[in-house]
PDB file of C-alpha atoms and ligand atoms in Angstrom:
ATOM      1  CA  UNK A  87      17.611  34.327  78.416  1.00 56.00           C
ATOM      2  CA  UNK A  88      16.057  36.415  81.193  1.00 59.00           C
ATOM      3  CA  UNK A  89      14.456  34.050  83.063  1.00 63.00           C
ATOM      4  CA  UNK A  90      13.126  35.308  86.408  1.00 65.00           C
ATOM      5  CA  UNK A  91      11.294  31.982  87.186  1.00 66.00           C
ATOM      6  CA  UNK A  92      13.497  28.897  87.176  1.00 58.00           C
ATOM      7  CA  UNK A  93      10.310  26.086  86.471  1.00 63.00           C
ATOM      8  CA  UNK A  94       6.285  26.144  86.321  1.00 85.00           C
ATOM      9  CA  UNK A  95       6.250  28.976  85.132  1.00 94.00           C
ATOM     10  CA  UNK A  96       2.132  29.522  83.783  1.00 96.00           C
ATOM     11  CA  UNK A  97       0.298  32.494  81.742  1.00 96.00           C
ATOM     12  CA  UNK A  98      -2.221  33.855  83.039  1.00 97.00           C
ATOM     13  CA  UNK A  99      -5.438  36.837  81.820  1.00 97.00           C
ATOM     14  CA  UNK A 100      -6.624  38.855  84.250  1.00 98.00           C
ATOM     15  CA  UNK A 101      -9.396  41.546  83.306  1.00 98.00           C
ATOM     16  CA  UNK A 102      -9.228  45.063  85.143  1.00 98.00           C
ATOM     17  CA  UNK A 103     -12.183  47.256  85.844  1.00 98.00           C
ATOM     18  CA  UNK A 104     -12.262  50.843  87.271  1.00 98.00           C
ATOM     19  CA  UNK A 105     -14.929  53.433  87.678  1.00 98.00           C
ATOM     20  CA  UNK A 106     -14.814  55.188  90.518  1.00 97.00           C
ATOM     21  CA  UNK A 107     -12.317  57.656  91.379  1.00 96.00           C
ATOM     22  CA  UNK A 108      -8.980  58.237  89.239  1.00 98.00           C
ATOM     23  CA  UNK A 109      -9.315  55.041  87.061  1.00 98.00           C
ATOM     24  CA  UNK A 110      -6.606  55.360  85.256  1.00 98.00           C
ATOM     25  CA  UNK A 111      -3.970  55.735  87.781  1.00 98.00           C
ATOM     26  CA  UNK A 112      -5.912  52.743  89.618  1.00 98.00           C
ATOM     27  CA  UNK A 113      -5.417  50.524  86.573  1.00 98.00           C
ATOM     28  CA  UNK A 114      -1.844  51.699  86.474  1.00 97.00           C
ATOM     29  CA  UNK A 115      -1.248  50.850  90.088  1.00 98.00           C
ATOM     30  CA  UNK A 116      -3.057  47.726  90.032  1.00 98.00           C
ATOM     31  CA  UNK A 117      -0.376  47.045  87.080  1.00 98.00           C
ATOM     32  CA  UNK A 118       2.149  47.986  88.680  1.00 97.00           C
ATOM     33  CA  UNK A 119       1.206  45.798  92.274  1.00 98.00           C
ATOM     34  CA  UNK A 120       1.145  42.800  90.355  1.00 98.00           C
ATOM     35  CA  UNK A 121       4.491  43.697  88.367  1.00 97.00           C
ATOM     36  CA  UNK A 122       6.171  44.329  91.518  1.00 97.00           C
ATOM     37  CA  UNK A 123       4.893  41.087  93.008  1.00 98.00           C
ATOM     38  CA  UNK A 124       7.764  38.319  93.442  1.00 97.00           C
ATOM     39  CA  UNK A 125       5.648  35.107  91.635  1.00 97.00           C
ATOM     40  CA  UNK A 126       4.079  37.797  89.186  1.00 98.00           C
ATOM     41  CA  UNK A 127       5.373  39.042  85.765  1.00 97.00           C
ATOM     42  CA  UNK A 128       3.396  41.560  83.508  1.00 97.00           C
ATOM     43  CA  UNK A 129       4.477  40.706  80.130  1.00 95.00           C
ATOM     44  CA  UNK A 130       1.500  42.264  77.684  1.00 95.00           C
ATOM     45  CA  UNK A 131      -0.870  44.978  78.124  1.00 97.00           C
ATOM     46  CA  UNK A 132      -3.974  45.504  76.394  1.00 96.00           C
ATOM     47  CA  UNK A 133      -5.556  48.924  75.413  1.00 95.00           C
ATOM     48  CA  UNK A 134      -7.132  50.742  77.589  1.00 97.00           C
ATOM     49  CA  UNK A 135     -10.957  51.050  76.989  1.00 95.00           C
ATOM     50  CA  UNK A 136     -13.710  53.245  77.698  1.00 96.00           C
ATOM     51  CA  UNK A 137     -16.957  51.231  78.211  1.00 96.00           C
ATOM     52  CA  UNK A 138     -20.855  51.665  79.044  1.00 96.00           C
ATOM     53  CA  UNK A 139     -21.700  49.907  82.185  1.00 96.00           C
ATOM     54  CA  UNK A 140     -23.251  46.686  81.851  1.00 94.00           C
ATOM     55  CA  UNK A 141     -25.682  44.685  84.432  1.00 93.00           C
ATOM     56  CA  UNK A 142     -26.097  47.435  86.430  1.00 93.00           C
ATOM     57  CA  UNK A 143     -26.335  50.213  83.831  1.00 94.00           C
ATOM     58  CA  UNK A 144     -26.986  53.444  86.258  1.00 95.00           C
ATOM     59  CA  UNK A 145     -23.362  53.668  87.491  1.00 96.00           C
ATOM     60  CA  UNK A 146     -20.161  55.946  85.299  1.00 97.00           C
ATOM     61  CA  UNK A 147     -18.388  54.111  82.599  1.00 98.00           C
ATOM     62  CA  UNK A 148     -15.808  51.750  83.289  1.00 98.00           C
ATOM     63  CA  UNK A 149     -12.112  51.813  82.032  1.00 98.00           C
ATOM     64  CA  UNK A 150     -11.489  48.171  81.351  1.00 98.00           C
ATOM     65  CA  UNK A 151      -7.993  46.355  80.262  1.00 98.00           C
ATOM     66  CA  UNK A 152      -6.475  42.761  79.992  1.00 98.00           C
ATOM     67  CA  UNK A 153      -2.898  42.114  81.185  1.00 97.00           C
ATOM     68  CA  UNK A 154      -1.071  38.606  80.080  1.00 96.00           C
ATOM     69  CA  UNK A 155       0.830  37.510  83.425  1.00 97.00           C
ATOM     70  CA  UNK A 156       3.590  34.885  84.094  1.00 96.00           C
ATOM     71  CA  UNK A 157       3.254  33.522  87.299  1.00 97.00           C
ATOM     72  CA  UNK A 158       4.412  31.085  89.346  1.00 97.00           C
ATOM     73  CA  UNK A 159       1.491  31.100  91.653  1.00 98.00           C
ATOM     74  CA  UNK A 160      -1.090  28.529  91.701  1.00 97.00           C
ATOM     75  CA  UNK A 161      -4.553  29.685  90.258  1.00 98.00           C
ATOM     76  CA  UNK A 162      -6.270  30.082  93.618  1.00 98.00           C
ATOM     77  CA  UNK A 163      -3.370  32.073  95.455  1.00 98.00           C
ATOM     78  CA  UNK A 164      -3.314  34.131  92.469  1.00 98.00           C
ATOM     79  CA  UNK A 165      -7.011  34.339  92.893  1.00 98.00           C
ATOM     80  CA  UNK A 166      -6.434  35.041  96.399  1.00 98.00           C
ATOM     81  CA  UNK A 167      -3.619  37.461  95.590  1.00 98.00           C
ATOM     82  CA  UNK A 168      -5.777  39.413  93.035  1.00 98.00           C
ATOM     83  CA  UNK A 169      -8.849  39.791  95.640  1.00 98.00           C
ATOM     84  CA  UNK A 170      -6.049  41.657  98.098  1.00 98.00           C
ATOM     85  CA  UNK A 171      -4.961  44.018  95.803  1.00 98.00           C
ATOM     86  CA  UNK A 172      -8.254  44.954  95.210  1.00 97.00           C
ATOM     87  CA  UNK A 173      -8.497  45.314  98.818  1.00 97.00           C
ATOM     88  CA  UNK A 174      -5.408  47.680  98.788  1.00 97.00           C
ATOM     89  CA  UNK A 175      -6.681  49.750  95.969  1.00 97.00           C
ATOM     90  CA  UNK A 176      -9.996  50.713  98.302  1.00 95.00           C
ATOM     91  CA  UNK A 177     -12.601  48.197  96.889  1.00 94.00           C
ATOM     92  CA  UNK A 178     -15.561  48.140  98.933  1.00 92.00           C
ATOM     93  CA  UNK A 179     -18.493  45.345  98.200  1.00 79.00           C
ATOM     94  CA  UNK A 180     -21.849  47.609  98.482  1.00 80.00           C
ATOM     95  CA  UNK A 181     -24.044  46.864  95.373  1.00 86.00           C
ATOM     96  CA  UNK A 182     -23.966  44.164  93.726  1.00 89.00           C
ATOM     97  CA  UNK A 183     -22.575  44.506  89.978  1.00 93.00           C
ATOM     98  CA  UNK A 184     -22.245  48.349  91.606  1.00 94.00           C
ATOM     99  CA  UNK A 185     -19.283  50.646  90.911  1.00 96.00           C
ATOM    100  CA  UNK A 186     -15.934  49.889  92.121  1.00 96.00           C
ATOM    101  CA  UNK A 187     -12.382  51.469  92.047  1.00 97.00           C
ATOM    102  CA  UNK A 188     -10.636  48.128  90.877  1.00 98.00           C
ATOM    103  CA  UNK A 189     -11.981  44.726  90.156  1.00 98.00           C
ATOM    104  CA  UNK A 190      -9.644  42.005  88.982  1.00 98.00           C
ATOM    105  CA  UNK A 191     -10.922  38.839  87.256  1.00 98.00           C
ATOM    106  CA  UNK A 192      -8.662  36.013  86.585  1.00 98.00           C
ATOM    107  CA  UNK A 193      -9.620  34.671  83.163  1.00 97.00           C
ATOM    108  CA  UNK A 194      -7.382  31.765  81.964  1.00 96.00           C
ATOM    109  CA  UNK A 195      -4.527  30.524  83.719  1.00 96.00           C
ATOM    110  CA  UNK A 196      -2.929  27.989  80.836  1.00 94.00           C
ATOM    111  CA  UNK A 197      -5.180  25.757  79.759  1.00 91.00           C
ATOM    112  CA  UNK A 198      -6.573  24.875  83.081  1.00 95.00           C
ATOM    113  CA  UNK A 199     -10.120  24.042  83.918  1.00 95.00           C
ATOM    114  CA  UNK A 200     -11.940  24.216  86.988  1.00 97.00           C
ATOM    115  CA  UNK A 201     -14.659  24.218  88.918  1.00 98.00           C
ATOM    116  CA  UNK A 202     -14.620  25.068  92.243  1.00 97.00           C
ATOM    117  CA  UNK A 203     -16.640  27.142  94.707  1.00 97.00           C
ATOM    118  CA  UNK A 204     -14.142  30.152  95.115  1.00 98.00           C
ATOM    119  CA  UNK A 205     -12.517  30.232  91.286  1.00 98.00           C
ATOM    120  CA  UNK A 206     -13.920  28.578  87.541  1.00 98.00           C
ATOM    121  CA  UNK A 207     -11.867  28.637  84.756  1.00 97.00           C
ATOM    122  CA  UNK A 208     -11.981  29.771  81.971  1.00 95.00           C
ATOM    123  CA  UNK A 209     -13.819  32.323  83.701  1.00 96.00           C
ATOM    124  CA  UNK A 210     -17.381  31.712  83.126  1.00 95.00           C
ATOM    125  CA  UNK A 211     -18.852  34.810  81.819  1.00 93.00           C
ATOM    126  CA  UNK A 212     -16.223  36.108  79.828  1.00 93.00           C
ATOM    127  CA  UNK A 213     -17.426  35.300  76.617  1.00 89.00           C
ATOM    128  CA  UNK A 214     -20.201  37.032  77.137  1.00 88.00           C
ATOM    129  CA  UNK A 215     -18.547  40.151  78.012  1.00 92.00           C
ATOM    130  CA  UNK A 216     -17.389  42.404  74.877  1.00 91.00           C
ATOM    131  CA  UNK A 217     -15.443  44.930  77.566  1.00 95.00           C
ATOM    132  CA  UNK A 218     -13.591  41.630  78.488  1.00 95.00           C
ATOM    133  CA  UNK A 219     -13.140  40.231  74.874  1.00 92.00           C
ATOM    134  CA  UNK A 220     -11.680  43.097  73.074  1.00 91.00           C
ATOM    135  CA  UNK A 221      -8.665  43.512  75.181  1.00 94.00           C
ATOM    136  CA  UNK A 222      -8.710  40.179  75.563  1.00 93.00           C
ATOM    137  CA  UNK A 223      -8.018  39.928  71.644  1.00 90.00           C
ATOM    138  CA  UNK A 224      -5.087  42.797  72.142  1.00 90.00           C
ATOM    139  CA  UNK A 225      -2.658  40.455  74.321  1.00 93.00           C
ATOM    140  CA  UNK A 226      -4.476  36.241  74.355  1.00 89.00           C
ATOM    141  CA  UNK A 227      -1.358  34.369  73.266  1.00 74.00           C
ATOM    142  CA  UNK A 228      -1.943  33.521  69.424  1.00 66.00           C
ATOM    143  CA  UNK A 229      -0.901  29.572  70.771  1.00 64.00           C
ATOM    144  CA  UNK A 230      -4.118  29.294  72.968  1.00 64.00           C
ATOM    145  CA  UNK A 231      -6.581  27.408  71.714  1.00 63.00           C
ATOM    146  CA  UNK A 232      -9.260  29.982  73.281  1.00 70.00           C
ATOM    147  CA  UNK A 233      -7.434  32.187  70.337  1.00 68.00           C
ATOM    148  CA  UNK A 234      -9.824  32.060  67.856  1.00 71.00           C
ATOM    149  CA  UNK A 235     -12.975  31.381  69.833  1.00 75.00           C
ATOM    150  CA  UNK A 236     -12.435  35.068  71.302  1.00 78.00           C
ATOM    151  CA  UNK A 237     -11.105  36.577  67.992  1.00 76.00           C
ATOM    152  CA  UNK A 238     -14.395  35.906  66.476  1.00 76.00           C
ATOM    153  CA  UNK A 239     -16.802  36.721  69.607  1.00 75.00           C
ATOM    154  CA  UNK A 240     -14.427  40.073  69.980  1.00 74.00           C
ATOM    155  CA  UNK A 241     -14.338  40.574  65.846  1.00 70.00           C
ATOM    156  CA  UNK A 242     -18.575  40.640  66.436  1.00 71.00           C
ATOM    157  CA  UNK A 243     -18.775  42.460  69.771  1.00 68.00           C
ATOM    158  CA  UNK A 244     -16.534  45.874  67.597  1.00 67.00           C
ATOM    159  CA  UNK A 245     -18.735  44.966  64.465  1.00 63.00           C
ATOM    160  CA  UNK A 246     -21.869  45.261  66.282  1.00 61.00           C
ATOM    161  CA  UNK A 247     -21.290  48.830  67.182  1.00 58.00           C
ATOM    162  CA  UNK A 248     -23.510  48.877  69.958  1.00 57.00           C
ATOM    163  CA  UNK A 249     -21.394  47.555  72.837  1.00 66.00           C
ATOM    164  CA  UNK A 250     -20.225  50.806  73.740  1.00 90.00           C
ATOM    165  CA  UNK A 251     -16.783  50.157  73.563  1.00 91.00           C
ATOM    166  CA  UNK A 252     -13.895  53.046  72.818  1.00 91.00           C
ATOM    167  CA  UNK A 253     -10.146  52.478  72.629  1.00 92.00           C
ATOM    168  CA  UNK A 254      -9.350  55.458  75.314  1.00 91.00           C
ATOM    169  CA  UNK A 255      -5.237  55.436  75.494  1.00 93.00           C
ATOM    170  CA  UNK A 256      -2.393  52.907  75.118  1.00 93.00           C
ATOM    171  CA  UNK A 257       0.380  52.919  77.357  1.00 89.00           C
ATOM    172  CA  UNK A 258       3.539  50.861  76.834  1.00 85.00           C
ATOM    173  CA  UNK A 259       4.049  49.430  79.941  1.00 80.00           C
ATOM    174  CA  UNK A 260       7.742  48.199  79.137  1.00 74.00           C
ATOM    175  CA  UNK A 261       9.059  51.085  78.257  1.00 58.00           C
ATOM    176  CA  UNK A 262       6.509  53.073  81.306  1.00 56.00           C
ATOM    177  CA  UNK A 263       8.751  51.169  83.571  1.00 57.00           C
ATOM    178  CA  UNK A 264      11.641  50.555  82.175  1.00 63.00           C
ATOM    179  CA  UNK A 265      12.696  54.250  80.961  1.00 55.00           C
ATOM    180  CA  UNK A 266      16.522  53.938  80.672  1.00 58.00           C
ATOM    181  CA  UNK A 267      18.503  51.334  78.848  1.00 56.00           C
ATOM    182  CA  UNK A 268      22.012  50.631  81.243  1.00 50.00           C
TER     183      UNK A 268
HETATM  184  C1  X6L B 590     -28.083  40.603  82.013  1.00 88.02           C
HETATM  185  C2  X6L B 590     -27.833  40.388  83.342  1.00 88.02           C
HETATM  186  C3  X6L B 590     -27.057  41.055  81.219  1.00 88.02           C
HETATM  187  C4  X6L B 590     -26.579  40.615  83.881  1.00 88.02           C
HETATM  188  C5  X6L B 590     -25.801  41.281  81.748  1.00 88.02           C
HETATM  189  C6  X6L B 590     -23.121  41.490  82.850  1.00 88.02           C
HETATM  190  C7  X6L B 590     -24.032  41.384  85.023  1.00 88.02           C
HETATM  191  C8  X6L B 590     -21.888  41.766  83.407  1.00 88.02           C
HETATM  192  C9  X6L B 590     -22.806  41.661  85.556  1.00 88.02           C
HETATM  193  C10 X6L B 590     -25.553  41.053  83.078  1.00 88.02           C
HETATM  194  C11 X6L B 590     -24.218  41.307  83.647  1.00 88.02           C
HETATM  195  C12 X6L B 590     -21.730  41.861  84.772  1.00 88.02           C
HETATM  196  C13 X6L B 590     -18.197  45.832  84.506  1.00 88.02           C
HETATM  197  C14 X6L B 590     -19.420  46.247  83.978  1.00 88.02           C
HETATM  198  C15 X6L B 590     -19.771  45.112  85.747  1.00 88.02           C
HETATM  199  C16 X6L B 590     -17.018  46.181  83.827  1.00 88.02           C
HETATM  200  C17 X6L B 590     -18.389  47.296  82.190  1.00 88.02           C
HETATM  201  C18 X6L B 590     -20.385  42.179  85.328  1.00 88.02           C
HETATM  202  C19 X6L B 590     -20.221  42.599  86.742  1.00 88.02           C
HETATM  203  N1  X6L B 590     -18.443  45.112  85.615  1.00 88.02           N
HETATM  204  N2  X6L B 590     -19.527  46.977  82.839  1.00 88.02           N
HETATM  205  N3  X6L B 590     -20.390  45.792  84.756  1.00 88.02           N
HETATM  206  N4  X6L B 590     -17.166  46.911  82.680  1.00 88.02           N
HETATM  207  N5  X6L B 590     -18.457  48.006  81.069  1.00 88.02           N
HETATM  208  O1  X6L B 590     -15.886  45.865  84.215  1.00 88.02           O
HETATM  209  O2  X6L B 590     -19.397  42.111  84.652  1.00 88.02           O
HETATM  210  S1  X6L B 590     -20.649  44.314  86.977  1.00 88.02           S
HETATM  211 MG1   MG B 591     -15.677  41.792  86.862  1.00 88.02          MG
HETATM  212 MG1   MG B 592     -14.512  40.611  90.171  1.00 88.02          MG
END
């Protein structure tokens, strides 16, 4: 057993969003800032996918991804954790639904649900969001019972064609940062 967290130990989702600047190497750090966190373990990694802006439709395309996260945080500090590293990765608030060089959405954490003024969970929009879904459907725990409410809405989002939605690289984050076997 490799068990980094002795007790309450919860999975968490958390959708990434670049595009502005060198989005890939800001989803990689952004990665690689929560991996590196004490409370925070990356343990799946969706694709990485090219997708047409949505809300605000004049802006680039966005490189979007969903990580599956053990954490011992509680949602709100990893809420509150999440809004930092965006922070530390040069997001700046001008337009709203505008571009951004990292946004970080905290999905699901467990099977919680919530609704307060600074987090909701499940995260309200996200079945709405096909950029969100279909990574989603890469690394959502086949135990959840969100599993095959997103399959489907994911499954219809690809089928549909017109979402704008192409599978641009995958890395293997394991083996990205664990290169050597001792
Ligand atoms: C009508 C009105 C239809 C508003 C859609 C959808 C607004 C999504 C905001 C909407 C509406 C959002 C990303 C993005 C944004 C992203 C891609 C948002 C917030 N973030 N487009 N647009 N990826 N592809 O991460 O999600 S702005
Ligand atoms: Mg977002
Ligand atoms: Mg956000």
């Amino acid at each position: 057993m490799d068990e980094q967290f002795p007790h309450k130990e919860a999975e968490a989702y958390i959708a990434l969003g670049s595009n502005m600047g060198n989005r890939e190497q800001l989803l990689l750090s952004a990665i690689s800032l929560l991996d590196t966190h004490p409370d925070v373990r990356v343990s799946s990694v969706s694709g990485m996918y090219e997708t047409d802006p949505v809300g605000y439709t004049e802006q680039p395309p966005f490189l979007n991804m969903v990580l599956a996260v053990q954490t011992t945080l509680s949602p709100l500090m990893l809420l509150r954790q999440l809004l930092q590293f965006e922070q530390q990765l040069g997001r700046v608030r001008q337009i709203r639904w505008g571009p951004r060089t990292i946004d970080l959405d905290l999905l699901l954490y467990d099977n919680v649900r919530m609704d307060q003024e600074e987090l909701t969970l499940p995260h309200p929009r996200m079945m709405e969001r096909a950029f969100v879904l279909v990574p989603l459907h890469d690394v959502l725990d086949y135990s959840h019972q969100l599993q095959q409410e997103v399959s489907a809405a994911s499954r219809v989002a690809l089928l549909d064609g017109k979402e704008g939605i192409t599978l641009w690289k995958t890395i293997n984050w394991r083996s990205a940062s664990e290169p050597f076997e001792s």
